[in-house]
XYZ file of C-alpha atoms in Angstrom:
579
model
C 139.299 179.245 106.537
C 136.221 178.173 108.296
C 137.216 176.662 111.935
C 137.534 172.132 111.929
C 135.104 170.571 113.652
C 136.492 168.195 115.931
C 135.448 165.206 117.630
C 136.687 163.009 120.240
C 138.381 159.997 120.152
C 136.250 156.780 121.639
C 136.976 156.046 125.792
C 140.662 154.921 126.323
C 142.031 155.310 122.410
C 144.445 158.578 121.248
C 146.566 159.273 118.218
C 148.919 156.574 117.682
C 151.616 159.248 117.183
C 150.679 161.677 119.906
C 148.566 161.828 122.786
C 145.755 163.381 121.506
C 141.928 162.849 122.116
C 140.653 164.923 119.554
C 140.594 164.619 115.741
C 138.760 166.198 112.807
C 137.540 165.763 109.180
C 139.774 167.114 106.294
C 139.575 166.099 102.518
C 137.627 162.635 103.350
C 140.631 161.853 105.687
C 140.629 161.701 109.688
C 143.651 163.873 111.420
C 144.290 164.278 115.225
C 144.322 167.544 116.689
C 148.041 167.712 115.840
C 147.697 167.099 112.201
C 148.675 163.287 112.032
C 146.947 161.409 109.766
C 144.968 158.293 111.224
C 145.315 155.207 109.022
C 142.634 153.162 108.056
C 139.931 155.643 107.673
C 138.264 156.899 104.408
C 135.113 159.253 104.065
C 132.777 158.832 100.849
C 129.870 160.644 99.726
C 131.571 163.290 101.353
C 129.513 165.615 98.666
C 125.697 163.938 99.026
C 124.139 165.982 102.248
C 121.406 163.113 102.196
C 123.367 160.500 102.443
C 125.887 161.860 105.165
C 126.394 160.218 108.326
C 123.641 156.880 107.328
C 124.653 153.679 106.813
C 122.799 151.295 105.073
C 119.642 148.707 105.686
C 120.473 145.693 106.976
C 118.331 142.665 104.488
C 117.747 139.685 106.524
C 116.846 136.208 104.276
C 113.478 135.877 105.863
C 113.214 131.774 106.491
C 110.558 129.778 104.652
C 107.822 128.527 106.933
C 107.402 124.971 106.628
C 103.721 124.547 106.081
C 102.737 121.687 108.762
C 100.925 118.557 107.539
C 97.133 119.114 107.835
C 96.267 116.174 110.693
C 93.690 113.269 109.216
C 90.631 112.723 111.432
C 90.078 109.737 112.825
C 87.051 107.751 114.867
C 83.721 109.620 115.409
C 85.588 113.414 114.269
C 86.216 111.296 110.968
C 82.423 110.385 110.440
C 80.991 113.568 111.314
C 83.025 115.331 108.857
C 82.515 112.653 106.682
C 78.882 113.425 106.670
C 78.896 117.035 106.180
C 80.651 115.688 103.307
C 77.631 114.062 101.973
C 75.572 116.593 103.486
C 77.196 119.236 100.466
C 76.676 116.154 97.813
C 73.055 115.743 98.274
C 72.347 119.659 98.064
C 74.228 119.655 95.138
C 71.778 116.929 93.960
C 68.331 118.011 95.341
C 69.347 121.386 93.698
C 69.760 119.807 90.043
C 66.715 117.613 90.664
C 65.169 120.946 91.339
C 66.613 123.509 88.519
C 67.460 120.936 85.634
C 64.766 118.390 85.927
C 61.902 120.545 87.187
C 60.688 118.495 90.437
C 58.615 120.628 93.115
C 60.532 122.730 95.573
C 59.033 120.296 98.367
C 61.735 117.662 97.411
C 64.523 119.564 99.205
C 61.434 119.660 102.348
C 61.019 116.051 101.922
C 64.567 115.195 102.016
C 65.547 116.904 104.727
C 63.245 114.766 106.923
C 64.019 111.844 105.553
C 67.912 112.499 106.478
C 67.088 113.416 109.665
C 65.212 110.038 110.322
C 68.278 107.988 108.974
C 71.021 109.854 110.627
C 69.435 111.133 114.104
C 70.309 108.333 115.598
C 74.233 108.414 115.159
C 75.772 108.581 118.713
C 78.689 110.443 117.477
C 76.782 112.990 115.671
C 77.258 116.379 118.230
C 75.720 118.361 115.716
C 72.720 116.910 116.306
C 70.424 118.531 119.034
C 67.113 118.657 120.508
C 65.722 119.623 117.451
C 66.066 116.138 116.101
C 65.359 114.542 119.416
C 61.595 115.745 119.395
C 60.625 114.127 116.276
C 62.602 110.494 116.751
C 58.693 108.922 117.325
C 56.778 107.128 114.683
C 56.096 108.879 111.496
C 53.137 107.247 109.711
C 52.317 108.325 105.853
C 49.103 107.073 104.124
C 48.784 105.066 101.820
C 47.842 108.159 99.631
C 51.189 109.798 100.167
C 51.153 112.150 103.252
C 53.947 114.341 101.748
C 56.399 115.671 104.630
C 56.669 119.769 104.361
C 59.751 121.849 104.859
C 59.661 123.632 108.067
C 59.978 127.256 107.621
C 60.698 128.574 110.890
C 64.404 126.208 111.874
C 67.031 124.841 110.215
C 67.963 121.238 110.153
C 70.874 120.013 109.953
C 71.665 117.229 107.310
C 74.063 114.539 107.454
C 75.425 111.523 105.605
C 77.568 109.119 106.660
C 80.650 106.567 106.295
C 81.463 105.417 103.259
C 81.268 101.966 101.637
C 84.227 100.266 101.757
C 83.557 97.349 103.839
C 80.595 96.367 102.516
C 79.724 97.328 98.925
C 81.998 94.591 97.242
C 78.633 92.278 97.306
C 75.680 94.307 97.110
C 75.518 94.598 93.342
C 74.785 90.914 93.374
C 70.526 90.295 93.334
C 70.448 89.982 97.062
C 67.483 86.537 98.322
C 65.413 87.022 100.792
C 67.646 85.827 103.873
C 70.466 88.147 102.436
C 68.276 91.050 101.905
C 66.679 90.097 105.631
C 69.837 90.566 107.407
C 70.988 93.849 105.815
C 67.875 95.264 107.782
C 68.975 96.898 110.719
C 68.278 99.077 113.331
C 69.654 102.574 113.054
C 69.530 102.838 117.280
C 71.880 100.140 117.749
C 75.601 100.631 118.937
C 76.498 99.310 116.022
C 74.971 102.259 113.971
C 75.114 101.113 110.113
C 75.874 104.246 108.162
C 74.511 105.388 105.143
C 76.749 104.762 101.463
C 76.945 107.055 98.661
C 74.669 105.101 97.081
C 72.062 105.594 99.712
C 71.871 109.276 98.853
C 70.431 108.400 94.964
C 67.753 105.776 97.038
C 66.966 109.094 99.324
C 66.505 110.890 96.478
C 63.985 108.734 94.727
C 61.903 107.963 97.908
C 61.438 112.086 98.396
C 60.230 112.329 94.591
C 58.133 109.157 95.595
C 57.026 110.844 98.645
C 55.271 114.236 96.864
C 54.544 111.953 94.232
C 56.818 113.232 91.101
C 56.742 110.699 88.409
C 60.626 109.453 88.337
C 61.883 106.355 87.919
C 64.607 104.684 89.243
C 66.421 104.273 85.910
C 66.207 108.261 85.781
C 68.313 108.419 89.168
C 70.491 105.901 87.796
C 71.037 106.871 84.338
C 71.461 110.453 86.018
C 74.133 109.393 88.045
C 75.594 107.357 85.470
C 76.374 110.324 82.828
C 77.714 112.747 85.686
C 74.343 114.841 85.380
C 73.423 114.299 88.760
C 76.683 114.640 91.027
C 77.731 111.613 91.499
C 81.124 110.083 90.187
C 83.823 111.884 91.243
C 81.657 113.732 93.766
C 84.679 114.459 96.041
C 85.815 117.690 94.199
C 82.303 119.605 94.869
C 84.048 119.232 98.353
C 86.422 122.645 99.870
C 90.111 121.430 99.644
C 89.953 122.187 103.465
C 87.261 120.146 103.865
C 89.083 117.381 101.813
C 92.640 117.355 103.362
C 91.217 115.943 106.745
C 89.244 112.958 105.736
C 90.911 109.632 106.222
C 91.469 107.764 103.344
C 88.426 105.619 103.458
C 86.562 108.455 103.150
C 88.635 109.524 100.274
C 87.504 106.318 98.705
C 83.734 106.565 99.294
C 83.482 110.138 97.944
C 85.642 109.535 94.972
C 82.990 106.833 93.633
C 85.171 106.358 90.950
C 86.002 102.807 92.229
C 81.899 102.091 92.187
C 81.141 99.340 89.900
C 77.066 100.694 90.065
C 75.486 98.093 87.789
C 72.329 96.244 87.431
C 69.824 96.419 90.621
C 72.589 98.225 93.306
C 69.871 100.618 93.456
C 66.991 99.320 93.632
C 68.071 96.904 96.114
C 69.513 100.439 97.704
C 65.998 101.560 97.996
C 64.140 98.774 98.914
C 66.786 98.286 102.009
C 66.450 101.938 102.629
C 62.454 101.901 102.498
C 62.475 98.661 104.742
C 64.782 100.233 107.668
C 62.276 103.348 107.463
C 59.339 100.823 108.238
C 61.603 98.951 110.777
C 62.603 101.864 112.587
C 59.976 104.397 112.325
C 57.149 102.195 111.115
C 56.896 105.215 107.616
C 54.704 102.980 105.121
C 55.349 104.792 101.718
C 52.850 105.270 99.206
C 52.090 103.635 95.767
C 53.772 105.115 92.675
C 51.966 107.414 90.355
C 51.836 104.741 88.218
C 48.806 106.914 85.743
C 52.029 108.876 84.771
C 54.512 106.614 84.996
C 52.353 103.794 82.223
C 52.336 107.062 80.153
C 56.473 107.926 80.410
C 56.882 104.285 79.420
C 54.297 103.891 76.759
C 56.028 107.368 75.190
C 59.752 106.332 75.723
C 58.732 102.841 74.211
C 56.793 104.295 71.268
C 54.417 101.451 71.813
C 50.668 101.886 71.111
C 48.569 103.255 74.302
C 46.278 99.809 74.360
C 49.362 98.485 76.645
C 48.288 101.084 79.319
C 44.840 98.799 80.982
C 46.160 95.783 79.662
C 49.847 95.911 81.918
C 47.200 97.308 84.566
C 44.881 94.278 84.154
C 47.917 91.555 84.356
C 49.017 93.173 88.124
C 45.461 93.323 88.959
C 45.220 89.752 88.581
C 48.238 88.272 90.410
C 47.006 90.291 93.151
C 50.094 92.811 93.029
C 49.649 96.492 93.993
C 52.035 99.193 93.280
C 53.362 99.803 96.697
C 56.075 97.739 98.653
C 56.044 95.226 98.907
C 53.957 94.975 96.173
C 52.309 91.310 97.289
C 51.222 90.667 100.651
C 52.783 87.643 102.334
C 50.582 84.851 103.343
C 49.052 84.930 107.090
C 51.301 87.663 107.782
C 50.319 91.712 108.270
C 50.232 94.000 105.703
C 52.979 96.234 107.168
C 55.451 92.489 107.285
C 59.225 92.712 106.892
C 58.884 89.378 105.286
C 60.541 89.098 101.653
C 58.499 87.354 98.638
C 60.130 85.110 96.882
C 60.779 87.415 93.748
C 62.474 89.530 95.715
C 62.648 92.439 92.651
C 59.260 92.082 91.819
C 58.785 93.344 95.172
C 60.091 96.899 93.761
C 57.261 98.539 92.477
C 59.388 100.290 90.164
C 60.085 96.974 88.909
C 56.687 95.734 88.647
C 55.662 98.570 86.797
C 58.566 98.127 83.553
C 57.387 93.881 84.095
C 53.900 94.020 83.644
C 54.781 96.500 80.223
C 56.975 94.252 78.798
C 54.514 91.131 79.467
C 51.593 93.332 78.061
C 53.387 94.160 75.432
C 54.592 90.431 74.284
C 51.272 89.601 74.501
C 49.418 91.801 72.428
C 51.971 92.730 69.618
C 54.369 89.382 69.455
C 57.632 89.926 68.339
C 57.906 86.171 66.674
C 56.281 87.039 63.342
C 53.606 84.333 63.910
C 50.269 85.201 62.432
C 47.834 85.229 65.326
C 44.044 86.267 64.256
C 41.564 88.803 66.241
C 38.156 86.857 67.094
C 36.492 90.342 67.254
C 36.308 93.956 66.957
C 37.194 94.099 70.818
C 40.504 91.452 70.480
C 44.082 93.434 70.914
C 45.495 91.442 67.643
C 43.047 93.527 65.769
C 46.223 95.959 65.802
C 49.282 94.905 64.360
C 52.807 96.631 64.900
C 55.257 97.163 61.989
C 58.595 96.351 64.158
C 60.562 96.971 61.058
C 59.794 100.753 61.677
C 60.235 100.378 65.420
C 63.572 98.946 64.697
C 65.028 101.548 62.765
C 63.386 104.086 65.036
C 65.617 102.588 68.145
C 68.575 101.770 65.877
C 70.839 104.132 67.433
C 69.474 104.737 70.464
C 70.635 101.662 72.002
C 74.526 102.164 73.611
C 76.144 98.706 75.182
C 79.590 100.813 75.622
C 79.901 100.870 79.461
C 80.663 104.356 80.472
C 84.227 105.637 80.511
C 85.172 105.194 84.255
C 84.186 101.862 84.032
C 86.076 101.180 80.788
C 89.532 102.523 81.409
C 89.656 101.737 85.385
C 90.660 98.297 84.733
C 91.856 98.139 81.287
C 95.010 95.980 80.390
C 97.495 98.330 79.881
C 98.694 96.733 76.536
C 95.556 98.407 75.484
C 96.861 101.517 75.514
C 99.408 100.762 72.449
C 96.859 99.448 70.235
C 93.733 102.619 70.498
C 93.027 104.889 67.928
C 93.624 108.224 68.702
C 89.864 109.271 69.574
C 90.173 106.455 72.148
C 93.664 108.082 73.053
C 92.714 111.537 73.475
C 89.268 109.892 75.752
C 91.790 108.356 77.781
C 93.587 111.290 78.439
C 90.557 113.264 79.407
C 89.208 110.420 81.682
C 92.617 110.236 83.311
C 92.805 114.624 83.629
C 89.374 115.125 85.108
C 89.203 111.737 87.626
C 93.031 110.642 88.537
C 94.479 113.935 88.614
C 94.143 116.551 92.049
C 91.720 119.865 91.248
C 93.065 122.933 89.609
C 94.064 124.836 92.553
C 96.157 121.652 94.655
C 97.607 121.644 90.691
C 98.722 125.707 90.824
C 100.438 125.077 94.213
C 102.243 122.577 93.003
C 103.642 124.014 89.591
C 107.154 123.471 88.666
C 108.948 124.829 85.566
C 107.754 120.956 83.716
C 104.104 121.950 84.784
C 104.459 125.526 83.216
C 106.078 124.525 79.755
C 103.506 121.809 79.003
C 100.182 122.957 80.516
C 97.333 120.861 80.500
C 94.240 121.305 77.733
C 91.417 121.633 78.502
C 88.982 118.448 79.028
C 87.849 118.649 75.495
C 83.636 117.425 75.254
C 82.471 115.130 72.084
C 80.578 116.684 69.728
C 76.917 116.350 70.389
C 75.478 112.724 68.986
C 72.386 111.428 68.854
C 70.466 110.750 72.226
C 70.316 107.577 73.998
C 67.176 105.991 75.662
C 65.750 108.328 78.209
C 67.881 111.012 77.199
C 66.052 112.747 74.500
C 64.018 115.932 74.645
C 60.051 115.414 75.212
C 59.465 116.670 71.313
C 61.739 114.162 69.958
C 59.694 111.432 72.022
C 56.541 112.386 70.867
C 58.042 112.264 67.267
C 59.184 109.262 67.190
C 56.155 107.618 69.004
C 53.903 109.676 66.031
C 56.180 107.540 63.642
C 55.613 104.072 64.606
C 52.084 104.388 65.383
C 51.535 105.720 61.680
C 52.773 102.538 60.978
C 50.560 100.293 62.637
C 47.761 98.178 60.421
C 44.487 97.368 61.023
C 43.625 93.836 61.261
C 39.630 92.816 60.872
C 38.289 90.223 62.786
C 38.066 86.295 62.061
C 34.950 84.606 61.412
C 35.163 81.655 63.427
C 31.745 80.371 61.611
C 31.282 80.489 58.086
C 28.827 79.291 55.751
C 29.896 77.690 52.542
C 26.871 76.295 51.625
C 27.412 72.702 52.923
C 27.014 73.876 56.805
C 29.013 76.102 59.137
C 32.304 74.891 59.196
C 34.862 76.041 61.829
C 37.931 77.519 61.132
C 41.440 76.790 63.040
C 43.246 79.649 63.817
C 46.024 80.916 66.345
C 44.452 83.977 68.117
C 46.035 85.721 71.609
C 48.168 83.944 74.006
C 48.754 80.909 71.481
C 52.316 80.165 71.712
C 53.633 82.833 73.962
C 56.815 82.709 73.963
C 59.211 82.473 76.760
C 62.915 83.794 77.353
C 64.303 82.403 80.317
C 67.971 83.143 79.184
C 69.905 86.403 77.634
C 70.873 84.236 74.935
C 67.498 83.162 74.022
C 66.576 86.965 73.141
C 66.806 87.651 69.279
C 66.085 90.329 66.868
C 63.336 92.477 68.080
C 62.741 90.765 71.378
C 66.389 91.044 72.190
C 66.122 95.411 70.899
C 62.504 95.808 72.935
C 64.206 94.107 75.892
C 67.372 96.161 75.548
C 65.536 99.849 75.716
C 62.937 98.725 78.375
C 66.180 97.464 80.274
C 67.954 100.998 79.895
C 64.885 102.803 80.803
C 64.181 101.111 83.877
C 68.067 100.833 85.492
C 68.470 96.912 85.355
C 70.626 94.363 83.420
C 69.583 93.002 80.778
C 69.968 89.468 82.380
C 67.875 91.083 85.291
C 64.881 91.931 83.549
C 64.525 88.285 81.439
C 64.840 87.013 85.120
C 62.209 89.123 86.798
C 59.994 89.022 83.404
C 60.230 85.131 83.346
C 58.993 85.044 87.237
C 56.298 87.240 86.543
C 54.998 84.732 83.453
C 55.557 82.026 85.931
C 53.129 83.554 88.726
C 50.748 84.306 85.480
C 50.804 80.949 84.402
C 49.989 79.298 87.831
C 47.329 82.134 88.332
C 45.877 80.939 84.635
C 46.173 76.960 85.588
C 44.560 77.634 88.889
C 41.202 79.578 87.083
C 40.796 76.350 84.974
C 40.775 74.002 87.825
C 38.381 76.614 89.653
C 36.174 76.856 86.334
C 36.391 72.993 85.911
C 35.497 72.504 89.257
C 32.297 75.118 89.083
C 31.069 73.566 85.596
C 31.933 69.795 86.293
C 33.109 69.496 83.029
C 36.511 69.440 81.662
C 37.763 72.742 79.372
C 40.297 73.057 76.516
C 43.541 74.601 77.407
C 44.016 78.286 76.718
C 47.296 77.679 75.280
């Protein structure tokens, strides 16, 4: 028998029968020296070589860490982040301009300038240096368009600003000229106004206006309107990071969801934007390309091309010109602050869509009144079928307000009377703008969340195009159409000879009872249709554009009264009225 292996008893302990110090190992039990058996003491895995003499790991419950609260910013930390904010947003939007619409890689050039003007100025802004500092003197731009280039060699830094929460509840009312005067201000003051989301779609349209792309301002609007351009909802193009800091007017601002962006917002947003650039860096922008821009109308109109010198003729004659302000006040220099007093006929934009519709009333009525051509040269000598131009724009016209603006402040008794299209619209709107993004979503799961995942946002089927929306073929088309349609009308005799003598012959010929709609109510049938598409295609109400077109008529009508006292006067002689 092999000899025991034995091993000593701890400091100060023996056999509790005997004194003994040692013991040793037998059959899994523990003996002393002198064979007594110590209680209390059991060997396993007495057979397992590996596992002899180990004990085993020690698991500790690891404790959760408590993820702190991400810390808002707040006073000039809030606004700069605020602006790198917009600074991502109008990237995002130069860079569809850019890829989707196919404007000139100088807009992104152009708009980086522009930013820098409005924003180098912001005391708080750190992230602003020297490079800035050096171009804060005038910048002048003919009248031609001096376009501003990219420079190649630096980078600029671009920043936007605080949102509009304290002062957008009344700027999408027209704004008069004291209103509009006071909103004017200087970007080096303490009191440093920043820039609103809505500031970024003016920016936009001043670069296109600055290298001289033929957009409109409906285009930026509509854009903006149908999510093309980022716009509603721009918060999630934002890094969750990013997003978790900003207080919660900022929150607000980016979310635009709460932006009720109807009628002239914007072009009152650009003209305010275009006036501080005067004020504060005396920039005098150039005229539209309006060659171009007479064409995209006459096209999206499907109207016949003899509008083109006429609607150039009837600006020509007021004295108007096709950069702002389009009318030069009184006594007062050309470069003048001062407002007219049609303060959206001082958008040249807005001239442009004015003098179209005018030209247009004129030389095709919509009344049905048989007006006669006095010769070969007279406009009347064509004749529109509006029958065909109806039916052409019979579904292109869409008075449903967009979705965001529909179910953000619907009754909620609504709800149990929809159909289930509107229901299942509803529950898309209320997925893709109320809800947080995908990934704040996966953090949050619970067992609910995985059970009853949300769908997809599921898209309509593709419909027919609105105004503005369609495809350049499908314009051409439809313009193709209704000119096919048009009828030659031969000139009127005035004289004729029945054999007794010339005898004259009454007729109504051009300009004879023009009519006049002062009021949205007063529009009907065609008038009401032409008025609704040149409405959609320019960005303004519907009430808008009867205003501005009626003021416009106005200033033709004095224009027309003053020639006949100035012809009267010249010929000492009375003269019949041309109306």
């Amino acid at each position: 028998m092999a000899g025991r292996r034995h091993h000593r008893f701890p400091r100060g302990e023996t056999c509790d029968d005997c004194p003994a110090r040692r013991w040793y190992i037998e059959n899994g039990h523990k003996f002393c020296e002198n064979g007594h058996q110590v209680e209390g003491y059991v060997q396993f895995d007495i057979d397992v070589d590996d596992n002899f003499g180990k004990s085993g790991k020690v698991i500790r419950k690891k404790k959760e860490t408590k993820k702190g609260e991400v810390k808002q910013l707040s006073g000039k930390k809030a606004k700069e982040l605020y602006m790198m904010c917009q600074q991502v947003i109008l990237r995002k939007q130069i860079a569809w301009l850019i890829s989707e619409k196919g404007i000139s890689n100088e807009l992104d050039g152009v708009c980086r300038d522009l930013w820098d003007f409005r924003t180098c100025k912001f005391i708080g802004l750190t992230m602003v240096g020297n490079k800035v500092g050096d171009r804060k003197g005038k910048a002048n731009a003919t009248k031609q368009g001096s376009q501003s280039q990219p420079d190649s060699g630096s980078e600029r830094p671009l920043h936007s600003s605080q949102g509009e929460e304290a002062q957008s509840s009344s700027d999408g009312e027209a704004l008069g000229r004291t209103k509009l005067q006071s909103k004017i201000k200087s970007w080096a003051s303490e009191k440093w106004e920043m820039p609103r989301m809505v500031d970024l779609l003016a920016l936009l349209y001043l670069g296109c206006l600055l290298i001289q792309e033929p957009v409109r301002i409906g285009d930026i609007y509509r854009w903006a309107m149908n999510n093309q351009l980022p716009f509603i909802g721009a918060i999630k193009i934002i890094p969750k990071e990013i997003r978790e800091r900003l207080p919660p007017w900022a929150h607000k601002s980016l979310h635009t969801r709460y932006f009720k962006f109807e009628g002239t917002k914007l072009h009152n947003a650009v003209k305010i934007l275009m006036l501080g650039y005067r004020k504060n860096y005396g920039l005098i922008f150039p005229a539209i390309p309006d060659p171009p821009l007479l064409l995209r109308y006459i096209k999206d109109l499907a109207i016949p091309p003899e509008v083109y010198v006429y609607a150039q003729k009837l600006w020509s004659l007021l004295g108007f010109r096709l950069s702002f302000p389009t009318s030069k006040p009184k006594n007062s220099p050309l470069d003048s602050d001062r407002i007219s007093k049609y303060p959206l006929l001082d958008v040249p934009d807005v001239l442009l869509v004015v003098a179209i519709v005018v030209a247009t009333k004129s030389m095709f009525p919509f009344d049905g009144i048989e007006r006669q051509p006095l010769s070969i040269d007279d406009p009347l000598t064509l004749k529109m079928n509006w029958d065909i131009w109806e039916a052409e724009f019979a579904d292109t016209i869409d008075d449903k307000l967009p979705n965001h603006l529909i179910f953000e402040n619907m009754d909620p008794q609504r709800i149990w009377t929809m159909s289930d299209e509107e229901k299942n619209e509803y529950l898309d709107w209320y997925q893709e703008t109320q809800l947080d993004d995908e990934e704040t979503l996966r953090e949050r799961e619970t067992d609910i969340d995985r059970l009853f995942p949300l769908q997809p946002i599921s898209r309509p089927a593709k419909t027919a195009a609105k105004v503005g929306d369609e495809d350049e073929k499908t314009i051409l088309a439809r313009l193709q159409r209704v000119l096919k349609a048009t009828e030659f009308v031969p000139p009127l005799e005035t004289n004729r000879s029945d054999g007794n003598g010339p005898q004259s012959v009454k007729v109504k010929t051009l300009g004879d009872d023009y009519p006049h709609y002062r009021t949205v109510e007063e529009l009907k049938g065609t008038a009401k249709q032409f008025y609704q598409v040149a409405a959609k295609l320019s960005g303004l109400s519907l009430n808008d554009l009867v205003v501005t077109v009626i003021s416009f008529e106005m200033k033709l009508l004095s224009w027309q009264r003053a020639e006949e006292l100035r012809i009267q006067k010249s010929t000492q002689g009375p003269i019949p009225s041309a109306q």
